[in-house]
Short mmCIF file of C-alpha atoms in Angstrom, two decimals:
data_model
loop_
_atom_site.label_atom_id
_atom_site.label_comp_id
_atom_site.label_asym_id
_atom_site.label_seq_id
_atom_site.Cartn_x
_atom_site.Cartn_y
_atom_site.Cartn_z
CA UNK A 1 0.00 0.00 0.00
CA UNK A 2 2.89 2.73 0.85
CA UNK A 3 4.44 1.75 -2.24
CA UNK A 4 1.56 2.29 -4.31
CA UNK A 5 1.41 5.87 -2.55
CA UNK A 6 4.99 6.22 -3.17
CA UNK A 7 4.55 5.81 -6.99
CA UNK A 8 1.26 7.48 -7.15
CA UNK A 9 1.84 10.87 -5.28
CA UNK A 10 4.54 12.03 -7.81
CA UNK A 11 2.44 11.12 -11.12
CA UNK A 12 -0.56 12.85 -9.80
CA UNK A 13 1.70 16.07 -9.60
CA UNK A 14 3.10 16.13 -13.05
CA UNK A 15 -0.42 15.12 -14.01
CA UNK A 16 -2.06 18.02 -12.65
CA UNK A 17 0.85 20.44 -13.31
CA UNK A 18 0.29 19.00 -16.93
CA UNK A 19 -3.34 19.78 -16.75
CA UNK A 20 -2.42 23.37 -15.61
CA UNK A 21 0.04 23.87 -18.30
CA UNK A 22 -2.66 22.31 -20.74
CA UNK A 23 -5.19 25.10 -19.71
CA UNK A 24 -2.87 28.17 -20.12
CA UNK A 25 -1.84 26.80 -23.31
CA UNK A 26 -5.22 26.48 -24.92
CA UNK A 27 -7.49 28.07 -22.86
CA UNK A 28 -5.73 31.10 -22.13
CA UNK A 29 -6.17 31.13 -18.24
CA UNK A 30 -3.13 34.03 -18.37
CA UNK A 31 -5.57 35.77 -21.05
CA UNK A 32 -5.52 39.17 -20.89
CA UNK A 33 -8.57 40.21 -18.21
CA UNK A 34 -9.47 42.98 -21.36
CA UNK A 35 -9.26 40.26 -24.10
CA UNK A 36 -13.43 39.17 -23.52
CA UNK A 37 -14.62 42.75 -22.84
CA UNK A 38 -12.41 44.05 -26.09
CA UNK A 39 -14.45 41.05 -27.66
CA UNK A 40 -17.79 41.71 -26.32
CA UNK A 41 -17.63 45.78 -26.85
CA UNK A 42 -15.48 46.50 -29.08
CA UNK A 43 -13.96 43.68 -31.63
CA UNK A 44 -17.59 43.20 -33.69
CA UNK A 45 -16.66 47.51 -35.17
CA UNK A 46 -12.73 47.50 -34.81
CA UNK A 47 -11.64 43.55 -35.13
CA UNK A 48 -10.27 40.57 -33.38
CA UNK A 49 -6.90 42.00 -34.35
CA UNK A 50 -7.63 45.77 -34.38
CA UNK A 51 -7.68 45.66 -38.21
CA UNK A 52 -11.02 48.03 -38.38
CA UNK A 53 -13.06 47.95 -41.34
CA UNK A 54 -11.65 49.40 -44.69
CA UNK A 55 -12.55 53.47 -44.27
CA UNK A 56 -15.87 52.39 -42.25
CA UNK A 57 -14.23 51.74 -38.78
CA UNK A 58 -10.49 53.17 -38.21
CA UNK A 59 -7.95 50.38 -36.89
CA UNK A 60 -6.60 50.41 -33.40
CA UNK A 61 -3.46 48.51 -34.86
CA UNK A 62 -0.41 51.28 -34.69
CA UNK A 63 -3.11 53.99 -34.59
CA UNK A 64 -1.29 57.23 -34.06
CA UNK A 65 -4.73 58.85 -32.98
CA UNK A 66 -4.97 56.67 -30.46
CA UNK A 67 -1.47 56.59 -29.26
CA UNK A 68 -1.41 60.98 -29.34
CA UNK A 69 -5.22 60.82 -27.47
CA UNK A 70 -4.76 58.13 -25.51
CA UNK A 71 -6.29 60.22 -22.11
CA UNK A 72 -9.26 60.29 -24.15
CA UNK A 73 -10.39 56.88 -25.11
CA UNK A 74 -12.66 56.73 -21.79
CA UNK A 75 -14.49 59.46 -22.87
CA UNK A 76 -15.05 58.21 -26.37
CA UNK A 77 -16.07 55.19 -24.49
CA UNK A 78 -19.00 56.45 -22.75
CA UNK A 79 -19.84 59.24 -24.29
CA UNK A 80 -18.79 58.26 -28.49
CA UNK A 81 -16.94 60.20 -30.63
CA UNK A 82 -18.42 62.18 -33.87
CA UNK A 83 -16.13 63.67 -35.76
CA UNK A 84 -13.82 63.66 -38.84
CA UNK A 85 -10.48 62.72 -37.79
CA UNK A 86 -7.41 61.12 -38.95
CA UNK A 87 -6.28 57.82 -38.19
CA UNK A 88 -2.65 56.98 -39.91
CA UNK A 89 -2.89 59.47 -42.65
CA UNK A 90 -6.71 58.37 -43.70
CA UNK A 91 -9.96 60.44 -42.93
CA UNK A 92 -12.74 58.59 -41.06
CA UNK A 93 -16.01 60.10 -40.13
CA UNK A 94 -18.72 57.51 -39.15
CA UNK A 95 -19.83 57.88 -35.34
CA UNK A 96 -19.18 56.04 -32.71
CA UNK A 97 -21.71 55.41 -30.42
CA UNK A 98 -21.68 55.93 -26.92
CA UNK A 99 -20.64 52.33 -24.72
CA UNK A 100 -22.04 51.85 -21.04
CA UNK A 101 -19.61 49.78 -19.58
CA UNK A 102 -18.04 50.21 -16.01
CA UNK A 103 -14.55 51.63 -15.31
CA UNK A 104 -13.34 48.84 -14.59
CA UNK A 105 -14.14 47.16 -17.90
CA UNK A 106 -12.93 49.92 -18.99
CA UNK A 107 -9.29 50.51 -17.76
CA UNK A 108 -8.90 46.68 -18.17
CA UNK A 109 -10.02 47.20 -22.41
CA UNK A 110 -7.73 50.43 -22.59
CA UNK A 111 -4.80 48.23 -20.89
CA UNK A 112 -5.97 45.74 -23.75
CA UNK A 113 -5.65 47.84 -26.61
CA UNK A 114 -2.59 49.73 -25.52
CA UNK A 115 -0.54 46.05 -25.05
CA UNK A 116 -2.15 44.35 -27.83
CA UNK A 117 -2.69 46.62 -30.75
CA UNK A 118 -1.12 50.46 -29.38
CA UNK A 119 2.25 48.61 -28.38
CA UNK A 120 2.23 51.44 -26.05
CA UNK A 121 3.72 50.70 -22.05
CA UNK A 122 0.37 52.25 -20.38
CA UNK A 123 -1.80 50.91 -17.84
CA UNK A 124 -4.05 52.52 -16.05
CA UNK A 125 -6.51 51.66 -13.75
CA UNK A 126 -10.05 52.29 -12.50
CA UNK A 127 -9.68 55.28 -10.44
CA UNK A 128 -7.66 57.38 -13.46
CA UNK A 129 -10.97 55.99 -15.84
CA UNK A 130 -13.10 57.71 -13.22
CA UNK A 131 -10.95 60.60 -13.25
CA UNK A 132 -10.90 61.06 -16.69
CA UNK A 133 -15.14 60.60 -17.07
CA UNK A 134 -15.41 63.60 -14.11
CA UNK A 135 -13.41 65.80 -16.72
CA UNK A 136 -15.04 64.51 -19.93
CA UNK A 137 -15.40 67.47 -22.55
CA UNK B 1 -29.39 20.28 -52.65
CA UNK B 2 -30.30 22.96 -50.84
CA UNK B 3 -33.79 23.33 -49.08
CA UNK B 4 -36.43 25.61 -50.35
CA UNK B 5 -38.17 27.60 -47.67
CA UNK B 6 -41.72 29.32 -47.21
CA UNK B 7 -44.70 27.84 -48.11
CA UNK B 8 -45.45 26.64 -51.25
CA UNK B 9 -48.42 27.72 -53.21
CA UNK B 10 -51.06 25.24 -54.20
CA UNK B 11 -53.51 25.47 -57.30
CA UNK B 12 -55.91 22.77 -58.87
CA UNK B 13 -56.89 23.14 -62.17
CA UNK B 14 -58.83 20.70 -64.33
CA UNK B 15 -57.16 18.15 -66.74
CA UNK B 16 -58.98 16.09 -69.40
CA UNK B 17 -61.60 16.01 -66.67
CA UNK B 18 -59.78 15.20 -63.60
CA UNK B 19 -58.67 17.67 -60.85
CA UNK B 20 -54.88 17.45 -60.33
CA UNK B 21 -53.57 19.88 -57.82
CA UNK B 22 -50.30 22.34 -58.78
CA UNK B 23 -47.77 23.22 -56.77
CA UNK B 24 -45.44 26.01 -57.18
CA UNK B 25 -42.38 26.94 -54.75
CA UNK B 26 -42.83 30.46 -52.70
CA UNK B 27 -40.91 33.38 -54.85
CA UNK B 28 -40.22 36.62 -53.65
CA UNK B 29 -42.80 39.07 -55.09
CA UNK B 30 -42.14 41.89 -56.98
CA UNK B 31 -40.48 44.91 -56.04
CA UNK B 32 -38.66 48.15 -56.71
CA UNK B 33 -36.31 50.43 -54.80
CA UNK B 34 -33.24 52.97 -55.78
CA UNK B 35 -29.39 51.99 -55.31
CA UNK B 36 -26.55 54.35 -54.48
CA UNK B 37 -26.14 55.57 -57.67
CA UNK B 38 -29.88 56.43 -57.77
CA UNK B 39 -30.64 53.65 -60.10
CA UNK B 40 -33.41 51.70 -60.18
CA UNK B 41 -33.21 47.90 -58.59
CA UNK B 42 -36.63 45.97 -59.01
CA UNK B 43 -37.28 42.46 -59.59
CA UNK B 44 -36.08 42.81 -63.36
CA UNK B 45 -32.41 43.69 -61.95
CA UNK B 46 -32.10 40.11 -60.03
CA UNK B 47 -34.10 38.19 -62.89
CA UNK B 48 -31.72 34.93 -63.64
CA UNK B 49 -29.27 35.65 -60.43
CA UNK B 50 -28.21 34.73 -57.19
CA UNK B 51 -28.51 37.44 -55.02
CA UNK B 52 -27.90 37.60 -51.26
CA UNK B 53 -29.74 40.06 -49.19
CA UNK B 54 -29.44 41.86 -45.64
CA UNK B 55 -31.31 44.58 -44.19
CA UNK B 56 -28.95 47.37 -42.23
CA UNK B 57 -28.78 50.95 -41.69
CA UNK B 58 -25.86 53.52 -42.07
CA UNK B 59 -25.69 54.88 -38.68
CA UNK B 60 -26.31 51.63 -36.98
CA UNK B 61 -24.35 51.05 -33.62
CA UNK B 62 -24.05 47.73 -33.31
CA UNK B 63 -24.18 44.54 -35.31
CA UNK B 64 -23.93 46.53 -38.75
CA UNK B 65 -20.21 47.22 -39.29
CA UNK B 66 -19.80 43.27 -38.65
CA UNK B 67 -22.14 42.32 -41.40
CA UNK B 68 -21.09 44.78 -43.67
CA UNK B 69 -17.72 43.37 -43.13
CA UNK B 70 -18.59 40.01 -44.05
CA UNK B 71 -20.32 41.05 -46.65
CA UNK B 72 -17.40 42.32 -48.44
CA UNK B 73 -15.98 38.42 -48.72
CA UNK B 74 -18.97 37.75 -50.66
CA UNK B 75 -18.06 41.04 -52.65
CA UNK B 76 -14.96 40.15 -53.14
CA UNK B 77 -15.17 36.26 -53.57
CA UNK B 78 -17.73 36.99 -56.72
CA UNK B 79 -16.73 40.11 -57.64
CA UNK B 80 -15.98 39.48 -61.39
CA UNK B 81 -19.05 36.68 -61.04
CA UNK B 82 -21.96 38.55 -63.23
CA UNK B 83 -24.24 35.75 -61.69
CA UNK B 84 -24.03 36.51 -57.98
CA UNK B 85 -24.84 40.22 -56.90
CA UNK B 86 -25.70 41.91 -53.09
CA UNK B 87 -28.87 43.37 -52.22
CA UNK B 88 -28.61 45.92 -48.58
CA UNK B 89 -31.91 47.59 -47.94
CA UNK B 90 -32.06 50.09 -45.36
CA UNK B 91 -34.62 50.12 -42.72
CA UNK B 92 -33.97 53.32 -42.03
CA UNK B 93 -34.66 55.32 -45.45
CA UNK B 94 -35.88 58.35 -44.46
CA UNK B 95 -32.43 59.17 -43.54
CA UNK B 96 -30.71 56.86 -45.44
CA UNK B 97 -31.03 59.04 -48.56
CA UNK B 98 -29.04 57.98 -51.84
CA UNK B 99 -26.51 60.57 -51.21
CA UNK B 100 -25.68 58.95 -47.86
CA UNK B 101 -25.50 55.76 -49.30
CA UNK B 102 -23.40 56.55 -51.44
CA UNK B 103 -20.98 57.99 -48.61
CA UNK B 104 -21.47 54.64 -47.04
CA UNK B 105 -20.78 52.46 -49.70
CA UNK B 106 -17.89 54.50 -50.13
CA UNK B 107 -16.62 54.22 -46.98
CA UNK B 108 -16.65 50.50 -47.73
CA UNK B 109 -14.31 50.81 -50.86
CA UNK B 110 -17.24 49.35 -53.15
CA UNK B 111 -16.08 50.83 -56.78
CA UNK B 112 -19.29 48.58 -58.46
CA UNK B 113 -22.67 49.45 -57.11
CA UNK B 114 -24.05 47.02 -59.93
CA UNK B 115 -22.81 44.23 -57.91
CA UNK B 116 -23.48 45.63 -54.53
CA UNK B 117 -26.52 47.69 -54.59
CA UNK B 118 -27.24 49.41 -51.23
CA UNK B 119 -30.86 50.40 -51.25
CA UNK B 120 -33.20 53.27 -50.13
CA UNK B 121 -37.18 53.59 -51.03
CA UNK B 122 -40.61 53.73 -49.46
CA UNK B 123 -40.35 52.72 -45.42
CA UNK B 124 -43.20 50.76 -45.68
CA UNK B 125 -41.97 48.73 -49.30
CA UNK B 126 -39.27 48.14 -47.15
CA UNK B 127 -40.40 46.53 -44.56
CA UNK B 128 -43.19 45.07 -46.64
CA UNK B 129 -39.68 43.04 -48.54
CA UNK B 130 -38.32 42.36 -44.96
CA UNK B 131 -41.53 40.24 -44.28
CA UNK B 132 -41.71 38.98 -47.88
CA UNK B 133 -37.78 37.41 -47.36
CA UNK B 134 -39.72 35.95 -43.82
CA UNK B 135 -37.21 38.07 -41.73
CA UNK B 136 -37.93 40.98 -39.20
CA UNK B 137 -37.44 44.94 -39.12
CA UNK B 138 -38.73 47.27 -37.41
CA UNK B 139 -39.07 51.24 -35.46
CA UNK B 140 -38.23 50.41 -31.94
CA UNK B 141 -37.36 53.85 -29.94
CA UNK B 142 -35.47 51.11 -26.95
CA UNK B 143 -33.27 49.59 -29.32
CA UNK B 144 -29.75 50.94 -30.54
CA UNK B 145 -30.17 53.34 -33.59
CA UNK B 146 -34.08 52.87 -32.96
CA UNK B 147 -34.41 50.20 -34.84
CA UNK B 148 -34.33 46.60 -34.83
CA UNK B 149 -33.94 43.88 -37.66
CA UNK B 150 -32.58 40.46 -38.05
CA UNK B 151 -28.65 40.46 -38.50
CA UNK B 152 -29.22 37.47 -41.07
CA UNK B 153 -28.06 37.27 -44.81
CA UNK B 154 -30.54 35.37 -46.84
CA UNK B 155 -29.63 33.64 -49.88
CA UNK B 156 -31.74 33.78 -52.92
CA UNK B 157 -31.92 31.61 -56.04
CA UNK B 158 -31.78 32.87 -59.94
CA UNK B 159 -35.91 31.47 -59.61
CA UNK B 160 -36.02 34.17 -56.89
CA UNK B 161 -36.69 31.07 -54.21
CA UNK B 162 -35.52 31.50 -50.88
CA UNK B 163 -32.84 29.13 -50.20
CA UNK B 164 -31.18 29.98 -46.89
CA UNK B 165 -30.39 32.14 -43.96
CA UNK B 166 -26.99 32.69 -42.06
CA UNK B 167 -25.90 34.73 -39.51
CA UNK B 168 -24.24 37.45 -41.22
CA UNK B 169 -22.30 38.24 -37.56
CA UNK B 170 -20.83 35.23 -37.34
CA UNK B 171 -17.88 34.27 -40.16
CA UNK B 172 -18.29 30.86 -39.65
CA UNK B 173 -21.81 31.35 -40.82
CA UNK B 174 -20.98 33.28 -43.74
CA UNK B 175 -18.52 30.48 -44.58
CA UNK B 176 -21.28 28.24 -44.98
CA UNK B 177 -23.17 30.95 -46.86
CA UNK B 178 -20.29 31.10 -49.45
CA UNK B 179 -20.08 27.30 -49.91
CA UNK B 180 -24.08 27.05 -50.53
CA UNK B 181 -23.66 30.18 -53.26
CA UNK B 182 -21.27 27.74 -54.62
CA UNK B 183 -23.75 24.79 -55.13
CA UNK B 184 -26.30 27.29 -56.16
CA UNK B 185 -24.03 28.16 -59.01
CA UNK B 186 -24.24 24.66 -60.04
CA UNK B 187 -27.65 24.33 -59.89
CA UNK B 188 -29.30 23.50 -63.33
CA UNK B 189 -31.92 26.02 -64.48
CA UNK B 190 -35.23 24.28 -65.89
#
């Protein structure tokens, strides 16, 4: 019977830590917490990959608007953003509407897009989103 | 073979004597609207071609910009295809005038509205064709944009039969819509 133990205990660890390793590997589990909401809110108008939609939706990908504005993405958030403007040298005007989500879902898409698609060292948190809606224009 | 959908139309009629009953398949009934380039697109303009058709509108929040972009892989998959062409009708046309279309359709890099025709007309024709393709739209002040209508491309057969429905949200649907355009195409004509 202790032998049995003896041989048992160690397999069950490298079969769980194999398990473990399984589940980050395909499921993600180290996923980015802004990866779903970016998903739910954001990806169906701007893309899984940020790619936007020919001169209908800007990208996010490398987008110097972005990047230059970046204090102002909550605000275009929840309030939208509705007018021409210039995204990598091409014009866009087609509105974006307005996105109630909570400021948490919020700094944790912004730390998203800057990682994923702004390749930009920002992350911010809750309280600066708040911050930044009490001084919306 | 793809399935035929809505109801199909029954008719008896008297033969050397006997009654034999007649059944024809349900066909989308006539109808006539103006594209981007303020032409006019009636049943005459999809006579003897595949179409696929989608209901949308230009300043639509939500699901739009997704089925507009996979619409443009049917564009572009049978772009040079004179047999398959793209029918948009917006739900909201009082607003949706050709000139904004045209901006839109634009926007989407579309340099042939005779393939892609994105069209404005009557509200109540176009609801009235919303029904007629068994899908819904609607004025609903709750909704995003105010309205609401079905996010699903229908696919429509050269006999103007309905022949199926996909969620034009979803690519892996609109795979699936591409591959049954495909059999369509093969599809012998009586």
């Amino acid at each position: 019977m202790k032998k049995l133990i003896r041989y048992l205990a160690p397999l069950t660890i490298v079969l769980i830590a194999a398990i473990f390793i399984y589940n980050i590997v395909t499921n993600g589990y180290i996923q980015h917490p802004g990866k779903t909401s970016y998903q739910k809110e954001c990806a169906q108008c701007h893309g899984d990959k940020g790619e936007g939609i020919k001169s209908l939706i800007p990208p996010l990908i490398d987008a110097d608007f972005a990047i230059q504005n970046i204090d102002s993405i909550p605000c275009w958030i929840k309030n939208g953003l509705n007018h021409p403007i210039t995204v990598n040298g091409k014009l866009y005007d087609q509105p974006m509407y307005p996105i109630s989500i909570d400021e948490i879902q919020t700094a944790n898409i912004i730390n998203y897009i800057s990682r994923e698609f702004l390749k930009n060292k920002t992350e911010v948190n809750s309280a600066w989103v708040k911050e930044k809606w009490n001084n919306c224009p | 073979m793809l399935p035929v959908y809505g109801t199909k139309i029954y008719t008896s009629k008297v033969v050397d004597g006997n009654e034999v009953i007649d059944s024809a398949d349900y066909t989308i009934p006539p109808f006539s609207f103006v594209n981007q380039d303020s032409v006019v697109v009636n049943n005459e303009t999809v006579k003897g071609k595949i179409y696929v058709a989608d209901f949308f509108f230009t300043s639509c929040p939500s699901i739009c910009p997704k089925m507009k972009k996979e619409m443009l892989r049917v564009y572009e998959k049978y772009k040079a295809n004179n047999e398959v062409i793209i029918l948009s009708f917006s739900i909201d046309p009082a607003r949706d005038t050709v000139a904004r279309l045209k901006n839109y359709s634009g926007k989407l890099g579309l340099e042939n509205s005779s393939k892609w025709h994105m069209l404005t007309g009557e509200k109540d024709s176009i609801y009235a064709i919303a029904a007629s393709f068994l899908v819904s739209a609607a004025e609903d002040p709750n909704a995003p944009g105010g309205h609401v209508h079905s996010g699903n491309f229908i696919l429509v057969d050269k006999q103007s039969r309905l022949r199926g429905y996909y969620d034009g949200t979803k690519t892996e649907s609109v795979d699936k819509l591409l591959g049954d355009i495909d059999i369509l195409l093969q599809e012998k004509q009586p």
